[in-house]
CSV table of C-alpha atoms in Angstrom, one decimal:
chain,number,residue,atom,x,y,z
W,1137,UNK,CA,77.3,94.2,232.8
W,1138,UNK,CA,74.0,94.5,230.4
W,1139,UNK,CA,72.6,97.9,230.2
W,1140,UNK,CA,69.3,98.5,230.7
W,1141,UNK,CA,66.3,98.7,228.0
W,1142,UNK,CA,65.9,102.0,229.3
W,1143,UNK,CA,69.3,103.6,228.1
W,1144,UNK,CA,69.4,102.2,224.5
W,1145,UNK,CA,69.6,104.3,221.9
W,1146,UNK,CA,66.7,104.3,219.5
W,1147,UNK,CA,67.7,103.7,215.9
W,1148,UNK,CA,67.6,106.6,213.4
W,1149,UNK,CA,65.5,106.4,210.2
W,1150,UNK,CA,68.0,107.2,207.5
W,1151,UNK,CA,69.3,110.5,206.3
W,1152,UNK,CA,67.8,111.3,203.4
W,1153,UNK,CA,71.1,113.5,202.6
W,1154,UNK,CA,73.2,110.4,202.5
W,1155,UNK,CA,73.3,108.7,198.9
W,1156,UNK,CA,72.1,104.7,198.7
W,1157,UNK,CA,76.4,104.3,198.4
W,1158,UNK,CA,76.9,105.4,201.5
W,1159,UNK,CA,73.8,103.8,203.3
W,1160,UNK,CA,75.3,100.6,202.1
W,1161,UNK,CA,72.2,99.5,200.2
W,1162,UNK,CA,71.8,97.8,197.1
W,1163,UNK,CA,70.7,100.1,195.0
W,1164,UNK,CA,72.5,100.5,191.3
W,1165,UNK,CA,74.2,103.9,191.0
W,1166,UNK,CA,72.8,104.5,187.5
W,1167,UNK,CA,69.2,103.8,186.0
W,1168,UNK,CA,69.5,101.0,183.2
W,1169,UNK,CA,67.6,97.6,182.6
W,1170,UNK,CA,70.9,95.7,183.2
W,1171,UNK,CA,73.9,97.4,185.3
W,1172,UNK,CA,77.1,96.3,185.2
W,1173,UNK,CA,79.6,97.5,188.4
W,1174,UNK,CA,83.3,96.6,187.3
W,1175,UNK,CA,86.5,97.9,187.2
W,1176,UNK,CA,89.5,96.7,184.3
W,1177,UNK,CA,91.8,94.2,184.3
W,1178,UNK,CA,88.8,92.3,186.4
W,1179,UNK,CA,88.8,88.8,184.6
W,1180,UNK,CA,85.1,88.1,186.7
W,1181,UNK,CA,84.3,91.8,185.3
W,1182,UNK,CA,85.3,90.5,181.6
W,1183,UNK,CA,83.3,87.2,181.9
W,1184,UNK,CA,80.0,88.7,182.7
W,1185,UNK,CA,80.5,91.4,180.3
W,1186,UNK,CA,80.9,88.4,177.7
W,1187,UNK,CA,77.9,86.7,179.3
W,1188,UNK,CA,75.4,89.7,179.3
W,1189,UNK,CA,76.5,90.6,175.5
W,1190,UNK,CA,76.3,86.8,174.2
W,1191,UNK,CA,72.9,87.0,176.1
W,1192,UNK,CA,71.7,90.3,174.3
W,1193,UNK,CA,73.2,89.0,171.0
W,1194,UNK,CA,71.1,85.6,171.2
W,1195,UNK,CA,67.9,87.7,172.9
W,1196,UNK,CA,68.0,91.1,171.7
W,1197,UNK,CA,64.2,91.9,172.5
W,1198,UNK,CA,65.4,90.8,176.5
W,1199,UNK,CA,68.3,93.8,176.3
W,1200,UNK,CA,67.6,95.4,173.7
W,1201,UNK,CA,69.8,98.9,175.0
W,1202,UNK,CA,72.7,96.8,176.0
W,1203,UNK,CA,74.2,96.7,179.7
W,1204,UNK,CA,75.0,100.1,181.8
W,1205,UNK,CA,78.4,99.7,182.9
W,1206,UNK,CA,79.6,101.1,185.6
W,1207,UNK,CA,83.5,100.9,186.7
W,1208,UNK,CA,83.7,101.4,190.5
W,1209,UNK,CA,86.9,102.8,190.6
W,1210,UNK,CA,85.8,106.1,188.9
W,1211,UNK,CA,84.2,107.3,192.0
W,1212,UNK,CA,85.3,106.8,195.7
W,1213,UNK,CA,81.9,105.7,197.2
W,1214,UNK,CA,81.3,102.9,194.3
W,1215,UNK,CA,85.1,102.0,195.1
W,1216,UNK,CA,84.3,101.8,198.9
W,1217,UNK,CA,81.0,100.3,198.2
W,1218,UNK,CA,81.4,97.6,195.7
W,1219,UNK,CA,85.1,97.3,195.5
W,1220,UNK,CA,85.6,93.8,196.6
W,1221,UNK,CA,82.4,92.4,195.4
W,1222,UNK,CA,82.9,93.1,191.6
W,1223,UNK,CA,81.4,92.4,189.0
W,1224,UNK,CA,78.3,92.9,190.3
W,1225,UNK,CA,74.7,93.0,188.5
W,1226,UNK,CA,71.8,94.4,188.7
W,1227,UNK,CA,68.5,93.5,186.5
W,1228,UNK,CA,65.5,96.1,187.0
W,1229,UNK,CA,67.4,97.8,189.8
W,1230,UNK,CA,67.2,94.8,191.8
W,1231,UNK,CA,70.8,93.0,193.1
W,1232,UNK,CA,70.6,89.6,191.0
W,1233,UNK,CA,74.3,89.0,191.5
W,1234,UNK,CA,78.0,89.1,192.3
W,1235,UNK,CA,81.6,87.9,191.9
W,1236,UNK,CA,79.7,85.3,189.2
W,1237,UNK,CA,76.8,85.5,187.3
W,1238,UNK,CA,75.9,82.1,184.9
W,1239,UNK,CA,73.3,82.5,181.9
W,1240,UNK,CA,70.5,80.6,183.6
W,1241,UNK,CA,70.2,83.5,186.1
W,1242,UNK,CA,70.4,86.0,183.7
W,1243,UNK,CA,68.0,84.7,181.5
W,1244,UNK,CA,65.5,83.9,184.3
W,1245,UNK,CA,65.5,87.5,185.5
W,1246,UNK,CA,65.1,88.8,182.0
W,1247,UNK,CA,62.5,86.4,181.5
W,1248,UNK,CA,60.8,85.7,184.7
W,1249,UNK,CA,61.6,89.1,186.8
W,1250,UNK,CA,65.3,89.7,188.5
W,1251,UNK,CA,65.2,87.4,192.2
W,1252,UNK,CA,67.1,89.4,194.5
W,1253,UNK,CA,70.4,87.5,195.9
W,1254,UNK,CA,69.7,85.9,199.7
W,1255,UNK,CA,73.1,87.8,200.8
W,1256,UNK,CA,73.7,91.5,200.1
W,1257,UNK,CA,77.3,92.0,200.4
């Protein structure tokens, strides 16, 4: 049986206390122009670590600080987070991708302005 309109619980604006890990956003833990979320002996982790450097090699004015990276195991609420969706980046503290990332996307949110994924793990 459906319960009434009446009885349903209004939903609670968020809790400012609670950290964007914990709210389940996608928000990068650190401040950088490109973050890197990992964790070793990743071989996706590896690949976009190659990817971003080969990028900021061949374009160093588009990174010119090199990538933030960020190994999710160093910190239970990264771990609980992003564990399973690594390697995960983030251009401009926007979400651009996860699990892959190929150098068109890369360079067109470098170039262009990060496009945020259409799924947020």
């Amino acid at each position: 049986m459906a319960r009434p309109a009446s009885s349903r619980s209004t939903p609670r604006p968020p809790d400012p206390q609670i950290t964007s890990v914990q709210q389940g956003s996608a928000v990068p833990p650190v401040e950088g122009h490109v973050v890197l979320l990992g964790r070793s002996g990743c071989h996706l982790c590896a690949a976009v670590t190659e990817l971003v450097a080969a990028v900021a090699a061949a374009h160093p004015e588009l990174i010119p600080d090199g990538a933030v990276e960020v190994d999710v195991d160093s910190d239970p609420a990264l771990r609980s987070r992003w564990g399973d969706h690594v390697p995960v980046t983030f251009v401009d503290g926007v979400l651009i991708g996860y699990w892959y990332l190929d150098r068109d996307t890369l360079l067109a949110a470098l170039t262009e302005g990060p496009t945020r994924v259409r799924v947020i793990p």
